[in-house]
Amino acid sequence: MQGHVIPEPSVTPTADLDEVESRLCMPLVQAMQTQRAVRRLTTEPVDDAVLLRLLELAQKAPSGGNRQPQRYIVVRDRAVKEQLAALNRRSWGWLRRAYGPFVKTEAQRRLLAAVDWQAEHFADAPAIVVACVKVRVRSWPPVLAGTVDGSIYPSVQNLLLAARAVGLGAALTTLPLRPARRARAILGLPRRVQPVCAIPLGWPRGRYGPTTRRPISEVVHVDRYGNRPYR
């Protein structure tokens, strides 16, 4: 079955909920094999009912102790998006200068161009979902810090897969959430709600295409790093 892709029905920005539900029945393996970061989005609106259905599926993901600390800020207001876009441009400006010397291939140049495009048009995304976690205490010991964010990861992947199934473009980024204090002020977050990542959502410019990934034999190590018996 690997590599087999079932033809997709057409989906448009005017898709009704029945059509969306039909698209959510995409085989899981197909969604996983064709999922990719889609950064170039149109300005066509994403209906609230569609977005809430995707977030409902995101919320079905497991969390530590079933505490369900996931919180989602859906940003639609242009002024708020502009403020997050400014943070995104500043963070990307720093990273771009660091990445620049290492960009050698055409694929790397295309990726850079896509992130450039997203930075320039970040505020144009119809919706930006900021995934957060609500914590019980103001600060955690370092050994536990990672467990807090870990409760949002499965939820975010559910959201990305559901977006892929219905034909929405999405890409996870942390750039508009730095510095964290400024991002928290923009979003009006209380002390015990921590932003983890942002996901611009919208209808893609173009179509989902094939993905390019390293073969599994190159990335699986057994017992110790460097032992790759499956090569």
GROMACS .gro file of C-alpha atoms in nm:
model
  231
    1MET     CA    1   0.000   0.000   0.000
    2GLN     CA    2   0.295   0.237   0.042
    3GLY     CA    3   0.286   0.510  -0.218
    4HIS     CA    4  -0.074   0.434  -0.316
    5VAL     CA    5  -0.276   0.756  -0.319
    6ILE     CA    6  -0.652   0.756  -0.349
    7PRO     CA    7  -0.781   1.034  -0.578
    8GLU     CA    8  -0.919   1.325  -0.379
    9PRO     CA    9  -1.255   1.489  -0.442
   10SER     CA   10  -1.231   1.860  -0.510
   11VAL     CA   11  -1.268   2.087  -0.210
   12THR     CA   12  -1.330   2.460  -0.235
   13PRO     CA   13  -1.344   2.744   0.018
   14THR     CA   14  -1.723   2.720  -0.006
   15ALA     CA   15  -1.730   2.355   0.105
   16ASP     CA   16  -2.021   2.279   0.338
   17LEU     CA   17  -1.996   2.069   0.652
   18ASP     CA   18  -2.119   1.754   0.477
   19GLU     CA   19  -1.836   1.784   0.228
   20VAL     CA   20  -1.590   1.851   0.507
   21GLU     CA   21  -1.706   1.541   0.697
   22SER     CA   22  -1.666   1.339   0.379
   23ARG     CA   23  -1.310   1.465   0.336
   24LEU     CA   24  -1.227   1.380   0.697
   25CYS     CA   25  -1.277   1.017   0.599
   26MET     CA   26  -0.952   1.031   0.400
   27PRO     CA   27  -0.749   0.718   0.488
   28LEU     CA   28  -0.509   0.800   0.767
   29VAL     CA   29  -0.212   0.659   0.577
   30GLN     CA   30  -0.288   0.889   0.284
   31ALA     CA   31  -0.306   1.196   0.508
   32MET     CA   32   0.022   1.100   0.675
   33GLN     CA   33   0.202   1.024   0.349
   34THR     CA   34   0.098   1.351   0.184
   35GLN     CA   35   0.110   1.591   0.478
   36ARG     CA   36   0.347   1.881   0.430
   37ALA     CA   37   0.401   2.235   0.556
   38VAL     CA   38   0.189   2.463   0.335
   39ARG     CA   39   0.294   2.824   0.384
   40ARG     CA   40   0.143   2.997   0.082
   41LEU     CA   41  -0.226   3.054   0.160
   42THR     CA   42  -0.506   3.244  -0.009
   43THR     CA   43  -0.709   3.507   0.172
   44GLU     CA   44  -1.034   3.311   0.123
   45PRO     CA   45  -1.207   3.281   0.461
   46VAL     CA   46  -1.221   2.958   0.656
   47ASP     CA   47  -1.569   2.905   0.796
   48ASP     CA   48  -1.598   2.897   1.176
   49ALA     CA   49  -1.785   2.567   1.163
   50VAL     CA   50  -1.501   2.407   0.966
   51LEU     CA   51  -1.236   2.543   1.201
   52LEU     CA   52  -1.426   2.434   1.511
   53ARG     CA   53  -1.466   2.084   1.369
   54LEU     CA   54  -1.090   2.058   1.320
   55LEU     CA   55  -1.025   2.184   1.673
   56GLU     CA   56  -1.277   1.936   1.807
   57LEU     CA   57  -1.069   1.659   1.651
   58ALA     CA   58  -0.750   1.816   1.785
   59GLN     CA   59  -0.897   1.810   2.134
   60LYS     CA   60  -0.956   1.433   2.105
   61ALA     CA   61  -0.581   1.375   2.135
   62PRO     CA   62  -0.446   1.223   2.458
   63SER     CA   63  -0.275   1.434   2.724
   64GLY     CA   64  -0.073   1.359   3.036
   65GLY     CA   65  -0.302   1.225   3.306
   66ASN     CA   66  -0.595   1.322   3.083
   67ARG     CA   67  -0.566   1.669   3.234
   68GLN     CA   68  -0.656   1.819   2.895
   69PRO     CA   69  -0.452   2.137   2.936
   70GLN     CA   70  -0.487   2.228   2.568
   71ARG     CA   71  -0.608   2.579   2.496
   72TYR     CA   72  -0.644   2.731   2.150
   73ILE     CA   73  -0.642   3.098   2.057
   74VAL     CA   74  -0.801   3.147   1.714
   75VAL     CA   75  -0.669   3.476   1.583
   76ARG     CA   76  -0.882   3.641   1.316
   77ASP     CA   77  -0.855   4.008   1.409
   78ARG     CA   78  -0.631   4.187   1.160
   79ALA     CA   79  -0.466   4.406   1.422
   80VAL     CA   80  -0.366   4.106   1.634
   81LYS     CA   81  -0.240   3.919   1.328
   82GLU     CA   82  -0.029   4.220   1.230
   83GLN     CA   83   0.137   4.222   1.573
   84LEU     CA   84   0.217   3.851   1.552
   85ALA     CA   85   0.340   3.903   1.196
   86ALA     CA   86   0.585   4.166   1.320
   87LEU     CA   87   0.728   3.921   1.572
   88ASN     CA   88   0.745   3.655   1.301
   89ARG     CA   89   0.935   3.882   1.062
   90ARG     CA   90   1.187   3.978   1.331
   91SER     CA   91   1.249   3.616   1.437
   92TRP     CA   92   1.274   3.500   1.076
   93GLY     CA   93   1.512   3.784   0.993
   94TRP     CA   94   1.757   3.653   1.252
   95LEU     CA   95   1.721   3.292   1.143
   96ARG     CA   96   1.743   3.373   0.773
   97ARG     CA   97   2.080   3.535   0.819
   98ALA     CA   98   2.198   3.224   1.004
   99TYR     CA   99   2.060   2.984   0.740
  100GLY     CA  100   2.176   3.182   0.438
  101PRO     CA  101   2.532   3.044   0.409
  102PHE     CA  102   2.403   2.684   0.422
  103VAL     CA  103   2.151   2.716   0.137
  104LYS     CA  104   2.309   2.529  -0.154
  105THR     CA  105   2.044   2.330  -0.341
  106GLU     CA  106   1.739   2.430  -0.541
  107ALA     CA  107   1.513   2.252  -0.289
  108GLN     CA  108   1.664   2.457  -0.007
  109ARG     CA  109   1.615   2.777  -0.205
  110ARG     CA  110   1.250   2.690  -0.266
  111LEU     CA  111   1.199   2.627   0.104
  112LEU     CA  112   1.361   2.958   0.190
  113ALA     CA  113   1.137   3.135  -0.061
  114ALA     CA  114   0.828   2.975   0.093
  115VAL     CA  115   0.922   3.091   0.443
  116ASP     CA  116   0.999   3.438   0.303
  117TRP     CA  117   0.654   3.445   0.145
  118GLN     CA  118   0.487   3.339   0.468
  119ALA     CA  119   0.674   3.607   0.664
  120GLU     CA  120   0.562   3.874   0.417
  121HIS     CA  121   0.198   3.757   0.414
  122PHE     CA  122   0.162   3.621   0.767
  123ALA     CA  123  -0.117   3.860   0.863
  124ASP     CA  124  -0.314   3.764   0.550
  125ALA     CA  125  -0.382   3.410   0.675
  126PRO     CA  126  -0.757   3.372   0.736
  127ALA     CA  127  -0.694   3.225   1.080
  128ILE     CA  128  -0.393   3.167   1.302
  129VAL     CA  129  -0.435   2.903   1.571
  130VAL     CA  130  -0.204   2.950   1.868
  131ALA     CA  131  -0.178   2.623   2.061
  132CYS     CA  132  -0.125   2.671   2.434
  133VAL     CA  133  -0.111   2.467   2.753
  134LYS     CA  134  -0.266   2.566   3.083
  135VAL     CA  135  -0.039   2.474   3.374
  136ARG     CA  136  -0.127   2.431   3.741
  137VAL     CA  137   0.171   2.618   3.876
  138ARG     CA  138   0.355   2.926   3.753
  139SER     CA  139   0.685   2.748   3.697
  140TRP     CA  140   0.802   2.389   3.673
  141PRO     CA  141   1.135   2.233   3.772
  142PRO     CA  142   1.355   2.195   3.461
  143VAL     CA  143   1.314   1.815   3.467
  144LEU     CA  144   0.937   1.858   3.424
  145ALA     CA  145   0.932   2.153   3.185
  146GLY     CA  146   0.920   1.935   2.875
  147THR     CA  147   0.627   1.733   3.003
  148VAL     CA  148   0.406   2.041   2.999
  149ASP     CA  149   0.448   2.115   2.628
  150GLY     CA  150   0.430   1.741   2.559
  151SER     CA  151   0.058   1.749   2.628
  152ILE     CA  152  -0.005   1.975   2.328
  153TYR     CA  153   0.200   1.784   2.066
  154PRO     CA  154  -0.056   1.508   1.990
  155SER     CA  155  -0.330   1.770   1.969
  156VAL     CA  156  -0.133   1.979   1.721
  157GLN     CA  157  -0.065   1.676   1.502
  158ASN     CA  158  -0.436   1.591   1.505
  159LEU     CA  159  -0.508   1.944   1.386
  160LEU     CA  160  -0.247   1.926   1.109
  161LEU     CA  161  -0.374   1.589   0.984
  162ALA     CA  162  -0.736   1.705   0.992
  163ALA     CA  163  -0.639   2.019   0.799
  164ARG     CA  164  -0.463   1.803   0.543
  165ALA     CA  165  -0.769   1.581   0.505
  166VAL     CA  166  -1.006   1.868   0.429
  167GLY     CA  167  -0.756   2.036   0.197
  168LEU     CA  168  -0.655   2.328   0.418
  169GLY     CA  169  -0.297   2.448   0.420
  170ALA     CA  170  -0.117   2.463   0.755
  171ALA     CA  171   0.235   2.496   0.889
  172LEU     CA  172   0.357   2.484   1.248
  173THR     CA  173   0.586   2.767   1.355
  174THR     CA  174   0.718   2.912   1.680
  175LEU     CA  175   0.864   3.230   1.528
  176PRO     CA  176   0.571   3.465   1.607
  177LEU     CA  177   0.583   3.364   1.974
  178ARG     CA  178   0.927   3.512   2.042
  179PRO     CA  179   0.990   3.695   2.262
  180ALA     CA  180   0.735   3.507   2.470
  181ARG     CA  181   0.654   3.801   2.695
  182ARG     CA  182   0.554   4.015   2.398
  183ALA     CA  183   0.349   3.735   2.240
  184ARG     CA  184   0.169   3.674   2.568
  185ALA     CA  185   0.079   4.043   2.593
  186ILE     CA  186  -0.052   4.049   2.236
  187LEU     CA  187  -0.273   3.746   2.302
  188GLY     CA  188  -0.380   3.852   2.652
  189LEU     CA  189  -0.267   3.523   2.804
  190PRO     CA  190  -0.287   3.476   3.181
  191ARG     CA  191   0.024   3.362   3.366
  192ARG     CA  192  -0.068   2.996   3.372
  193VAL     CA  193  -0.137   2.967   2.999
  194GLN     CA  194   0.178   2.913   2.794
  195PRO     CA  195   0.189   2.953   2.413
  196VAL     CA  196   0.368   2.665   2.240
  197CYS     CA  197   0.328   2.713   1.865
  198ALA     CA  198   0.127   2.898   1.601
  199ILE     CA  199  -0.044   2.742   1.299
  200PRO     CA  200  -0.160   2.970   1.015
  201LEU     CA  201  -0.458   2.803   0.845
  202GLY     CA  202  -0.608   2.875   0.505
  203TRP     CA  203  -0.683   2.740   0.162
  204PRO     CA  204  -0.355   2.666  -0.018
  205ARG     CA  205  -0.229   2.843  -0.327
  206GLY     CA  206  -0.189   2.548  -0.559
  207ARG     CA  207  -0.223   2.183  -0.464
  208TYR     CA  208  -0.069   1.938  -0.224
  209GLY     CA  209   0.219   1.774  -0.407
  210PRO     CA  210   0.444   1.476  -0.338
  211THR     CA  211   0.666   1.488  -0.032
  212THR     CA  212   1.037   1.417  -0.020
  213ARG     CA  213   1.161   1.241   0.291
  214ARG     CA  214   1.470   1.043   0.385
  215PRO     CA  215   1.423   0.666   0.366
  216ILE     CA  216   1.352   0.510   0.703
  217SER     CA  217   1.666   0.296   0.674
  218GLU     CA  218   1.875   0.613   0.705
  219VAL     CA  219   1.713   0.748   1.019
  220VAL     CA  220   1.652   0.440   1.237
  221HIS     CA  221   1.924   0.351   1.488
  222VAL     CA  222   1.905   0.049   1.719
  223ASP     CA  223   2.016   0.060   2.085
  224ARG     CA  224   2.288   0.317   2.020
  225TYR     CA  225   2.326   0.601   1.774
  226GLY     CA  226   2.522   0.488   1.472
  227ASN     CA  227   2.401   0.129   1.476
  228ARG     CA  228   2.181   0.114   1.165
  229PRO     CA  229   2.122  -0.251   1.078
  230TYR     CA  230   1.829  -0.171   0.850
  231ARG     CA  231   2.037   0.013   0.590
   0.00000   0.00000   0.00000
